[in-house]
PDB file of C-alpha atoms in Angstrom:
ATOM      1  CA  MET A 525      -8.252  -4.297  -3.891  1.00 49.00           C
ATOM      2  CA  LEU A 526      -5.982  -6.876  -5.512  1.00 41.00           C
ATOM      3  CA  PHE A 527      -2.880  -5.955  -7.453  1.00 37.00           C
ATOM      4  CA  THR A 528      -2.558  -8.453 -10.316  1.00 33.00           C
ATOM      5  CA  TRP A 529       0.835  -8.704 -12.004  1.00 29.00           C
ATOM      6  CA  ARG A 530       1.088  -8.773 -15.793  1.00 31.00           C
ATOM      7  CA  THR A 531       4.267 -10.255 -17.221  1.00 31.00           C
ATOM      8  CA  ASP A 532       3.986  -8.120 -20.380  1.00 35.00           C
ATOM      9  CA  LEU A 533       4.268  -4.816 -18.529  1.00 35.00           C
ATOM     10  CA  SER A 534       7.628  -3.099 -18.861  1.00 39.00           C
ATOM     11  CA  PRO A 535       8.832  -0.411 -16.429  1.00 39.00           C
ATOM     12  CA  ARG A 536       7.444   3.047 -17.086  1.00 39.00           C
ATOM     13  CA  PRO A 537       9.712   6.040 -17.751  1.00 36.00           C
ATOM     14  CA  THR A 538       7.716   8.481 -15.624  1.00 37.00           C
ATOM     15  CA  PRO A 539       9.911  10.296 -13.085  1.00 35.00           C
ATOM     16  CA  PHE A 540       9.175  10.546  -9.375  1.00 37.00           C
ATOM     17  CA  VAL A 541      11.052  13.534  -8.044  1.00 34.00           C
ATOM     18  CA  GLY A 542      11.318  14.374  -4.369  1.00 36.00           C
ATOM     19  CA  PRO A 543      13.512  16.668  -2.289  1.00 32.00           C
ATOM     20  CA  ALA A 544      16.008  13.921  -1.469  1.00 34.00           C
ATOM     21  CA  CYS A 545      15.679  11.507  -4.330  1.00 37.00           C
ATOM     22  CA  CYS A 546      14.832  10.829  -7.917  1.00 38.00           C
ATOM     23  CA  TRP A 547      12.650   7.761  -8.508  1.00 42.00           C
ATOM     24  CA  ARG A 548      12.502   6.497 -12.069  1.00 40.00           C
ATOM     25  CA  PHE A 549      10.973   3.170 -12.915  1.00 38.00           C
ATOM     26  CA  GLY A 550      13.996   1.171 -13.982  1.00 38.00           C
ATOM     27  CA  SER A 551      16.656   3.170 -12.119  1.00 40.00           C
ATOM     28  CA  PHE A 552      17.125   4.818  -8.765  1.00 42.00           C
ATOM     29  CA  GLN A 553      19.382   7.808  -8.226  1.00 46.00           C
ATOM     30  CA  ASN A 554      20.167   9.915  -5.205  1.00 47.00           C
ATOM     31  CA  GLN A 555      20.129  13.708  -5.328  1.00 45.00           C
ATOM     32  CA  TRP A 556      23.630  13.746  -6.803  1.00 42.00           C
ATOM     33  CA  GLY A 557      22.569  11.603  -9.782  1.00 52.00           C
ATOM     34  CA  GLU A 558      24.481   8.544  -8.607  1.00 51.00           C
ATOM     35  CA  THR A 559      22.899   5.167  -9.391  1.00 55.00           C
ATOM     36  CA  MET A 560      22.252   3.238  -6.185  1.00 56.00           C
ATOM     37  CA  THR A 561      23.215  -0.400  -5.707  1.00 74.00           C
ATOM     38  CA  ALA A 562      20.851  -3.063  -4.375  1.00 85.00           C
ATOM     39  CA  ARG A 563      20.190  -2.630  -0.685  1.00 92.00           C
ATOM     40  CA  ASP A 564      19.320  -4.984   2.135  1.00 94.00           C
ATOM     41  CA  TRP A 565      15.917  -3.971   3.448  1.00 97.00           C
ATOM     42  CA  ARG A 566      12.973  -5.315   5.389  1.00 98.00           C
ATOM     43  CA  ILE A 567       9.867  -3.723   6.857  1.00 98.00           C
ATOM     44  CA  GLU A 568       7.307  -5.276   9.179  1.00 98.00           C
ATOM     45  CA  GLY A 569       4.200  -3.611  10.513  1.00 98.00           C
ATOM     46  CA  LYS A 570       0.560  -2.688  10.036  1.00 98.00           C
ATOM     47  CA  TYR A 571      -1.274  -2.302   6.725  1.00 98.00           C
ATOM     48  CA  VAL A 572      -4.681  -0.973   5.704  1.00 98.00           C
ATOM     49  CA  GLU A 573      -6.259  -0.366   2.313  1.00 98.00           C
ATOM     50  CA  TYR A 574      -9.412   1.298   1.016  1.00 98.00           C
ATOM     51  CA  CYS A 575     -10.839   0.905  -2.460  1.00 97.00           C
ATOM     52  CA  SER A 576     -13.952   1.851  -4.394  1.00 97.00           C
ATOM     53  CA  CYS A 577     -15.267  -1.718  -4.632  1.00 95.00           C
ATOM     54  CA  ASP A 578     -18.181  -3.004  -2.583  1.00 93.00           C
ATOM     55  CA  LEU A 579     -17.469  -4.843   0.662  1.00 94.00           C
ATOM     56  CA  GLY A 580     -15.367  -7.904  -0.012  1.00 90.00           C
ATOM     57  CA  CYS A 581     -13.790  -6.512  -3.209  1.00 90.00           C
ATOM     58  CA  PRO A 582     -14.375  -8.875  -6.160  1.00 87.00           C
ATOM     59  CA  CYS A 583     -10.816  -8.196  -7.336  1.00 84.00           C
ATOM     60  CA  GLU A 584      -9.619 -10.488  -4.531  1.00 80.00           C
ATOM     61  CA  SER A 585     -11.308 -13.310  -6.483  1.00 77.00           C
ATOM     62  CA  MET A 586      -9.830 -12.204  -9.822  1.00 78.00           C
ATOM     63  CA  ALA A 587     -13.063 -10.475 -10.917  1.00 83.00           C
ATOM     64  CA  ASP A 588     -13.399  -6.923 -12.240  1.00 89.00           C
ATOM     65  CA  PRO A 589     -13.803  -3.928  -9.897  1.00 92.00           C
ATOM     66  CA  THR A 590     -17.397  -3.366  -8.772  1.00 91.00           C
ATOM     67  CA  TYR A 591     -17.736  -0.010 -10.521  1.00 93.00           C
ATOM     68  CA  GLY A 592     -15.159  -0.421 -13.281  1.00 93.00           C
ATOM     69  CA  ILE A 593     -12.550   1.953 -11.842  1.00 94.00           C
ATOM     70  CA  CYS A 594     -10.274   1.392  -8.857  1.00 96.00           C
ATOM     71  CA  THR A 595      -9.481   4.314  -6.570  1.00 97.00           C
ATOM     72  CA  GLY A 596      -8.652   4.836  -2.905  1.00 98.00           C
ATOM     73  CA  LEU A 597      -5.589   4.564  -0.710  1.00 98.00           C
ATOM     74  CA  VAL A 598      -3.114   2.229   0.908  1.00 98.00           C
ATOM     75  CA  ALA A 599      -1.225   2.942   4.120  1.00 99.00           C
ATOM     76  CA  PHE A 600       1.287   1.183   6.302  1.00 98.00           C
ATOM     77  CA  LYS A 601       3.145   1.895   9.517  1.00 99.00           C
ATOM     78  CA  ILE A 602       6.517   0.300  10.108  1.00 99.00           C
ATOM     79  CA  ASP A 603       6.907  -1.318  13.523  1.00 98.00           C
ATOM     80  CA  LYS A 604      10.384  -2.567  12.716  1.00 98.00           C
ATOM     81  CA  GLY A 605      12.273  -1.824   9.534  1.00 98.00           C
ATOM     82  CA  HIS A 606      15.592  -0.968   7.954  1.00 98.00           C
ATOM     83  CA  CYS A 607      17.188  -0.263   4.599  1.00 98.00           C
ATOM     84  CA  ASP A 608      20.869  -1.104   4.912  1.00 96.00           C
ATOM     85  CA  LYS A 609      21.841   0.830   8.042  1.00 97.00           C
ATOM     86  CA  VAL A 610      18.947   3.297   7.886  1.00 98.00           C
ATOM     87  CA  ASP A 611      16.430   2.722  10.692  1.00 98.00           C
ATOM     88  CA  LEU A 612      12.789   2.989   9.554  1.00 99.00           C
ATOM     89  CA  ASP A 613      11.050   2.082  12.822  1.00 99.00           C
ATOM     90  CA  GLY A 614       7.852   4.010  13.538  1.00 98.00           C
ATOM     91  CA  LEU A 615       7.477   5.716  10.160  1.00 99.00           C
ATOM     92  CA  ALA A 616       4.231   5.706   8.157  1.00 98.00           C
ATOM     93  CA  VAL A 617       3.546   5.903   4.427  1.00 98.00           C
ATOM     94  CA  VAL A 618       0.266   6.641   2.617  1.00 98.00           C
ATOM     95  CA  GLY A 619      -0.446   6.373  -1.086  1.00 98.00           C
ATOM     96  CA  THR A 620      -3.573   7.525  -2.909  1.00 98.00           C
ATOM     97  CA  PHE A 621      -4.298   5.980  -6.294  1.00 98.00           C
ATOM     98  CA  TYR A 622      -6.604   5.904  -9.302  1.00 98.00           C
ATOM     99  CA  PHE A 623      -6.903   3.322 -12.093  1.00 97.00           C
ATOM    100  CA  PRO A 624      -9.426   3.718 -14.941  1.00 95.00           C
ATOM    101  CA  ARG A 625      -9.942  -0.061 -15.106  1.00 94.00           C
ATOM    102  CA  ALA A 626      -8.852  -3.133 -13.184  1.00 91.00           C
ATOM    103  CA  ILE A 627      -5.348  -2.261 -12.103  1.00 88.00           C
ATOM    104  CA  HIS A 628      -3.576  -4.968 -14.086  1.00 89.00           C
ATOM    105  CA  HIS A 629      -4.447  -2.902 -17.178  1.00 91.00           C
ATOM    106  CA  GLY A 630      -2.102  -0.192 -15.886  1.00 92.00           C
ATOM    107  CA  GLN A 631      -2.497   3.556 -16.530  1.00 94.00           C
ATOM    108  CA  GLY A 632      -2.427   4.162 -12.787  1.00 96.00           C
ATOM    109  CA  VAL A 633      -2.043   7.505 -11.047  1.00 97.00           C
ATOM    110  CA  PHE A 634      -0.357   7.549  -7.643  1.00 97.00           C
ATOM    111  CA  GLN A 635       0.530  10.130  -5.013  1.00 98.00           C
ATOM    112  CA  PRO A 636       2.917   9.074  -2.233  1.00 97.00           C
ATOM    113  CA  ILE A 637       2.781  10.734   1.166  1.00 98.00           C
ATOM    114  CA  VAL A 638       5.682  10.095   3.542  1.00 98.00           C
ATOM    115  CA  ASP A 639       5.812  10.714   7.280  1.00 98.00           C
ATOM    116  CA  GLU A 640       7.121  14.234   7.889  1.00 98.00           C
ATOM    117  CA  ARG A 641       9.325  12.893  10.693  1.00 98.00           C
ATOM    118  CA  ALA A 642      11.519  11.015   8.207  1.00 98.00           C
ATOM    119  CA  ASP A 643      14.936  12.604   7.687  1.00 98.00           C
ATOM    120  CA  ASP A 644      16.652  12.768   4.295  1.00 97.00           C
ATOM    121  CA  ALA A 645      18.258   9.336   4.632  1.00 98.00           C
ATOM    122  CA  GLN A 646      14.961   7.748   5.661  1.00 98.00           C
ATOM    123  CA  ARG A 647      13.070   9.455   2.843  1.00 98.00           C
ATOM    124  CA  GLU A 648      15.596   8.248   0.317  1.00 97.00           C
ATOM    125  CA  ALA A 649      15.397   4.707   1.728  1.00 97.00           C
ATOM    126  CA  LEU A 650      11.598   4.686   1.589  1.00 98.00           C
ATOM    127  CA  PHE A 651      11.566   5.943  -1.996  1.00 97.00           C
ATOM    128  CA  TYR A 652      14.063   3.232  -2.917  1.00 96.00           C
ATOM    129  CA  ILE A 653      11.695   0.600  -1.483  1.00 96.00           C
ATOM    130  CA  LEU A 654       8.605   2.144  -3.081  1.00 96.00           C
ATOM    131  CA  SER A 655      10.331   2.262  -6.470  1.00 94.00           C
ATOM    132  CA  GLY A 656      10.408  -1.540  -6.743  1.00 93.00           C
ATOM    133  CA  GLU A 657      14.034  -1.318  -7.835  1.00 92.00           C
ATOM    134  CA  ASP A 658      16.149  -4.474  -7.316  1.00 93.00           C
ATOM    135  CA  GLN A 659      13.066  -6.418  -6.230  1.00 94.00           C
ATOM    136  CA  LYS A 660      11.901  -9.815  -7.405  1.00 93.00           C
ATOM    137  CA  PRO A 661       9.355  -9.641 -10.269  1.00 93.00           C
ATOM    138  CA  GLY A 662       5.807 -10.149  -9.041  1.00 91.00           C
ATOM    139  CA  THR A 663       6.368  -8.596  -5.623  1.00 93.00           C
ATOM    140  CA  MET A 664       4.303  -5.726  -4.288  1.00 92.00           C
ATOM    141  CA  PHE A 665       6.384  -2.646  -5.027  1.00 95.00           C
ATOM    142  CA  GLN A 666       7.764  -4.057  -8.275  1.00 94.00           C
ATOM    143  CA  ILE A 667       4.193  -4.520  -9.472  1.00 92.00           C
ATOM    144  CA  PHE A 668       3.323  -0.953  -8.492  1.00 87.00           C
ATOM    145  CA  ALA A 669       6.259   0.284 -10.546  1.00 91.00           C
ATOM    146  CA  SER A 670       4.909  -1.590 -13.576  1.00 93.00           C
ATOM    147  CA  ILE A 671       1.296  -0.438 -13.472  1.00 94.00           C
ATOM    148  CA  ILE A 672       1.649   3.210 -12.438  1.00 95.00           C
ATOM    149  CA  GLU A 673       2.097   5.715 -15.267  1.00 95.00           C
ATOM    150  CA  THR A 674       1.703   9.036 -13.482  1.00 96.00           C
ATOM    151  CA  ILE A 675       3.281  10.038 -10.185  1.00 96.00           C
ATOM    152  CA  LYS A 676       1.885  13.128  -8.504  1.00 96.00           C
ATOM    153  CA  ASP A 677       4.287  15.231  -6.450  1.00 96.00           C
ATOM    154  CA  PRO A 678       5.313  13.330  -3.304  1.00 96.00           C
ATOM    155  CA  GLN A 679       4.290  14.952  -0.054  1.00 97.00           C
ATOM    156  CA  PHE A 680       5.841  14.987   3.403  1.00 98.00           C
ATOM    157  CA  ALA A 681       3.195  15.489   6.050  1.00 98.00           C
ATOM    158  CA  LYS A 682       1.899  14.544   9.459  1.00 98.00           C
ATOM    159  CA  ILE A 683       0.216  11.141   9.213  1.00 99.00           C
ATOM    160  CA  THR A 684      -2.289   9.938  11.791  1.00 98.00           C
ATOM    161  CA  PHE A 685      -2.298   6.143  11.769  1.00 99.00           C
ATOM    162  CA  ASP A 686      -4.627   4.386  14.239  1.00 98.00           C
ATOM    163  CA  TRP A 687      -5.155   0.657  13.668  1.00 98.00           C
ATOM    164  CA  ASN A 688      -6.726  -2.215  15.619  1.00 98.00           C
ATOM    165  CA  LEU A 689      -6.879  -5.566  13.862  1.00 97.00           C
ATOM    166  CA  GLU A 690      -8.979  -7.298  16.513  1.00 95.00           C
ATOM    167  CA  LYS A 691     -11.625  -4.579  16.404  1.00 97.00           C
ATOM    168  CA  ARG A 692     -11.349  -4.217  12.601  1.00 97.00           C
ATOM    169  CA  SER A 693     -10.994  -0.479  13.008  1.00 98.00           C
ATOM    170  CA  ALA A 694      -8.571   2.080  11.632  1.00 98.00           C
ATOM    171  CA  ARG A 695      -8.169   5.809  11.100  1.00 99.00           C
ATOM    172  CA  ILE A 696      -5.821   7.370   8.577  1.00 99.00           C
ATOM    173  CA  GLU A 697      -5.583  11.129   8.252  1.00 98.00           C
ATOM    174  CA  VAL A 698      -3.263  13.449   6.365  1.00 98.00           C
ATOM    175  CA  PRO A 699      -4.555  17.038   6.588  1.00 98.00           C
ATOM    176  CA  GLY A 700      -5.282  18.444   3.150  1.00 96.00           C
ATOM    177  CA  PHE A 701      -4.906  15.095   1.401  1.00 98.00           C
ATOM    178  CA  VAL A 702      -6.928  12.213   2.788  1.00 98.00           C
ATOM    179  CA  LYS A 703      -9.082  11.061   5.677  1.00 98.00           C
ATOM    180  CA  ALA A 704     -10.250   7.470   6.098  1.00 99.00           C
ATOM    181  CA  THR A 705     -11.778   5.197   8.722  1.00 99.00           C
ATOM    182  CA  SER A 706     -12.522   1.487   8.945  1.00 99.00           C
ATOM    183  CA  GLU A 707     -15.193  -0.137  11.070  1.00 98.00           C
ATOM    184  CA  PRO A 708     -16.629  -3.649  11.397  1.00 98.00           C
ATOM    185  CA  ILE A 709     -19.029  -4.829   8.710  1.00 97.00           C
ATOM    186  CA  ARG A 710     -22.509  -5.255  10.170  1.00 97.00           C
ATOM    187  CA  ASN A 711     -25.341  -7.630   9.390  1.00 96.00           C
ATOM    188  CA  PRO A 712     -28.075  -5.528   7.688  1.00 94.00           C
ATOM    189  CA  VAL A 713     -30.822  -7.401   9.564  1.00 97.00           C
ATOM    190  CA  THR A 714     -29.442  -7.893  13.088  1.00 97.00           C
ATOM    191  CA  ASP A 715     -26.839  -5.104  13.085  1.00 96.00           C
ATOM    192  CA  GLU A 716     -24.393  -7.551  14.625  1.00 96.00           C
ATOM    193  CA  GLU A 717     -20.749  -7.395  13.619  1.00 97.00           C
ATOM    194  CA  HIS A 718     -19.901  -9.655  10.702  1.00 96.00           C
ATOM    195  CA  ARG A 719     -16.369 -10.970  10.401  1.00 96.00           C
ATOM    196  CA  MET A 720     -14.859 -11.501   6.943  1.00 95.00           C
ATOM    197  CA  LEU A 721     -11.353 -12.890   6.600  1.00 94.00           C
ATOM    198  CA  THR A 722      -9.433 -12.903   3.313  1.00 94.00           C
ATOM    199  CA  VAL A 723      -6.899 -15.744   3.225  1.00 94.00           C
ATOM    200  CA  LEU A 724      -4.256 -15.758   0.474  1.00 92.00           C
ATOM    201  CA  PRO A 725      -1.589 -18.401   1.234  1.00 94.00           C
ATOM    202  CA  ASN A 726       0.229 -17.400  -1.960  1.00 92.00           C
ATOM    203  CA  GLY A 727      -0.562 -13.698  -1.672  1.00 91.00           C
ATOM    204  CA  TRP A 728       1.969 -11.010  -2.358  1.00 90.00           C
ATOM    205  CA  VAL A 729       0.519  -8.047  -0.402  1.00 94.00           C
ATOM    206  CA  PHE A 730      -0.594 -10.039   2.648  1.00 95.00           C
ATOM    207  CA  HIS A 731      -1.414 -13.597   3.711  1.00 95.00           C
ATOM    208  CA  GLU A 732      -4.504 -12.833   5.802  1.00 96.00           C
ATOM    209  CA  ALA A 733      -6.573  -9.662   6.103  1.00 96.00           C
ATOM    210  CA  GLU A 734      -9.594  -8.684   8.154  1.00 97.00           C
ATOM    211  CA  GLY A 735     -12.358  -7.184   6.038  1.00 97.00           C
ATOM    212  CA  ALA A 736     -13.996  -3.957   7.147  1.00 98.00           C
ATOM    213  CA  ALA A 737     -16.342  -1.226   5.971  1.00 98.00           C
ATOM    214  CA  GLY A 738     -14.307   1.692   4.727  1.00 98.00           C
ATOM    215  CA  PHE A 739     -15.061   5.399   4.560  1.00 99.00           C
ATOM    216  CA  ALA A 740     -12.467   7.498   2.747  1.00 98.00           C
ATOM    217  CA  LYS A 741     -12.196  10.925   1.186  1.00 98.00           C
ATOM    218  CA  GLY A 742      -9.279  12.073  -0.941  1.00 98.00           C
ATOM    219  CA  THR A 743      -8.822  15.835  -1.234  1.00 98.00           C
ATOM    220  CA  GLY A 744      -5.296  16.027  -2.640  1.00 97.00           C
ATOM    221  CA  ALA A 745      -4.162  15.441  -6.205  1.00 97.00           C
ATOM    222  CA  ILE A 746      -6.305  12.287  -6.350  1.00 98.00           C
ATOM    223  CA  LYS A 747      -9.894  12.856  -5.274  1.00 98.00           C
ATOM    224  CA  PHE A 748     -12.475  10.302  -4.174  1.00 98.00           C
ATOM    225  CA  ASP A 749     -15.348  10.008  -1.714  1.00 98.00           C
ATOM    226  CA  LEU A 750     -16.079   6.462  -0.568  1.00 98.00           C
ATOM    227  CA  SER A 751     -18.781   5.353   1.876  1.00 98.00           C
ATOM    228  CA  ARG A 752     -19.111   1.780   3.159  1.00 97.00           C
ATOM    229  CA  ARG A 753     -16.724   0.449   0.553  1.00 97.00           C
ATOM    230  CA  HIS A 754     -14.073  -2.214   0.878  1.00 98.00           C
ATOM    231  CA  SER A 755     -11.289  -1.994   3.459  1.00 98.00           C
ATOM    232  CA  SER A 756      -8.732  -4.568   4.612  1.00 98.00           C
ATOM    233  CA  LEU A 757      -6.415  -4.613   7.627  1.00 98.00           C
ATOM    234  CA  ALA A 758      -3.402  -6.912   7.845  1.00 97.00           C
ATOM    235  CA  ASN A 759      -0.106  -7.606   9.533  1.00 97.00           C
ATOM    236  CA  VAL A 760       2.604  -7.483   6.873  1.00 97.00           C
ATOM    237  CA  ALA A 761       6.310  -8.132   6.453  1.00 97.00           C
ATOM    238  CA  TRP A 762       8.027  -7.301   3.152  1.00 97.00           C
ATOM    239  CA  GLY A 763      11.512  -7.531   1.704  1.00 96.00           C
ATOM    240  CA  PRO A 764      13.138  -7.449  -1.746  1.00 96.00           C
ATOM    241  CA  ASN A 765      11.853 -10.978  -2.418  1.00 95.00           C
ATOM    242  CA  GLY A 766       8.259 -10.165  -1.465  1.00 95.00           C
ATOM    243  CA  LEU A 767       6.445 -11.357   1.642  1.00 95.00           C
ATOM    244  CA  ALA A 768       9.086 -12.060   4.275  1.00 96.00           C
ATOM    245  CA  TYR A 769       7.214 -15.010   5.809  1.00 96.00           C
ATOM    246  CA  SER A 770       5.748 -18.116   4.254  1.00 95.00           C
ATOM    247  CA  TYR A 771       2.092 -18.663   5.091  1.00 95.00           C
ATOM    248  CA  ASP A 772       2.988 -21.239   7.751  1.00 95.00           C
ATOM    249  CA  GLU A 773       5.553 -18.877   9.282  1.00 96.00           C
ATOM    250  CA  TYR A 774       2.987 -16.092   9.225  1.00 95.00           C
ATOM    251  CA  ARG A 775       0.459 -18.256  11.092  1.00 94.00           C
ATOM    252  CA  GLN A 776       3.048 -19.196  13.688  1.00 94.00           C
ATOM    253  CA  ARG A 777       4.047 -15.579  14.217  1.00 94.00           C
ATOM    254  CA  TYR A 778       0.622 -13.960  14.349  1.00 91.00           C
ATOM    255  CA  GLY A 779      -1.556 -16.868  15.450  1.00 83.00           C
ATOM    256  CA  ARG A 780      -4.564 -15.909  13.368  1.00 65.00           C
ATOM    257  CA  PRO A 781      -7.415 -16.357  12.796  1.00 59.00           C
TER     258      PRO A 781
END
């Protein structure tokens, strides 16, 4: 799945209301209605995505989705992160989504699911980051804010997040909402594992991602049932200006492929 930014998209007015925050595209307020100022934040950790495209996802090459629509989930776990003085280490976030066309056309539907272990301050910080507020245009969360029209009620739940980049395997589970696994792609003739690496030196979600076969079922507000569809696993680092590392810095830090 590739999120393509359109410069003609203006922020949407749809509200995102949670127990400790109010997320509106174009403004961020805490529970007392006070507008928040720009914050210093950074998160680094593990990322996995699942979409309804065939293995390899043609959207990564600027083509249309395999089956016209785009649906699935994204998930990340923060190894090290902060938002001002709020520590975000160890927390996970999952988002299920649906787009009726290639996602740069907008009209997206999104349901955020935040780690139940997050306290009020951490929840508010995560919603601030997810909102795209005060972020450079063309960066990941700012793009999300531009292409999503409908936000389903945010959920706070136990998130199982198992992830192994070397083995190209992952397991994401949120009881009552979504269950997904990734496994290596296999050669249809020899059954040997087939490695597929997506390299995007100028990417804005990740620089490099391992391709995998994804199996995912959404049972919450956004429903889908995907078998052997596209999945990607990546190390990521994000901040208000987008990817926190240049491609060369990324290669030095993670030493891949």
